Amino acid sequence: MFVTITFAKVFHSQEVLDILKNIPDMTWTPAIPDEFDVVLQSNNRATQDSPSRTANKVRYVGPTPAAFSWLEAESTCMTVKNQVACGSSWAFSAVGALSDNLCFNGNQQRVNLSAQFQISCDTANNGCNADNNSMEKSMLFLKNVGVPTEKCVSYKSGSNSLRGKCPLQCDDGTKLTLVKSKSYENVCMGEESIKNALLFSSLQTQITVYTDLAYYNSGIYQHKYGKVEGHQFLVIVGYGSEDGVNYWVVRNSWGTSWGENGYLRIIRGQNECGIEQECYLQKV
């Protein structure tokens, strides 16, 4: 069965901002970002075409620190991207987590891998219009095919919303060199498993996006207002607690003007917006 996925585009309004500012006991601060123009994947699911889940489900166990963040442990390895007018968070989160892992565990400076190559060449997904069953398919592509660096194939879909042809060479005409992962595991087997897995590297995940997420400015996000707008793929990079509220630290691909310099803290331990439902650790 073929299912057409439509874009969901989030717009801000002063009316919604005023509503959010008047909700009592908020753990986060709403605002309208200076720059914000982003496309989400829709919330439709291609249920009859969904791939069978083949990833190993692994429960990581062991002692963990009270708080941990790769933003502090390896700050030079971290970078925030902006997907702009393409529903490409599935690709940015996949190659972003792999880029993280290579930097964390490879004793090298960060080398950004090409989201554009995966958008254009990963035929199991649908470019700027992928569905929310894209995570494991993106993991398979990085394991079996791989991607070049962003310097080799730069991001273009954000300006034209087009998938583009799969490139046979780098932008400058030189030969493609593809970087692969060795394997991947679904480590969303409870809060403690996710915390333990994070000590090895960042994790690709996804959330359901409600209207209020576009207004997130700082603090610990919990859905408070609005309808389902679509979904977004993200990268979990840490965890912690503030004033007794537990949270995950998550990297988005909406640029640095959104949230806490492009990052989100979201309630931990209650599967807020589905964040603890499915997440992947890549091995390098």
C-alpha angles and dihedrals in degrees: 000000000000115000122193113223117206128205120253114207120195120218127187128229134185089229093062091043090054091050091052093048090056097051108110125234095017115173091201139049120238125213141151110255119234090237123023128150114143141152123217131202108254120250094245117119125212089221100171092046096043112128118242109257106254101166118115110253106222127184109209115207138182142085117316132191119255089251135010134174132173086211086072100029096050107008094161089059093059128091136161122223132197118225091189114177098003128082090230104130088116089064097039092051093046098048091035093058091046090049088050093051094049089052096044096046105022100065092235139113116267115281112191113224121217117269087178093062091054092045091052100036107032098094093180087069128051108239113236090359105053121152127237093263088073102104103081091038089055090049091053091052093052091049098044104031111011132198137256124235123285088244088061097045112019127202114271107149092078091071100043105022089230127131094220129203120300104260120235093198141017120283089261094050097257125131121282117245111194125211118207137189118235096224143323138225136202101234099173092114097129136315096287092051091053092048091050093047090051089064087069099044146316119295134226114231140151138225138197107251120222126189094262096060091074087062096052111128107158143334131053111323123226121166108257110155144020142029133293108283098178134281139287135207115225143171121243108216104168151336140230146143135254125188090344094309115120119216147174120231108226134184117220129192098230096103130259097286090071122078122334097348090311095320132107131208110207133182111277129215102027102072092250109202088349095293094140096046101088130000135159136219114199121211120218 
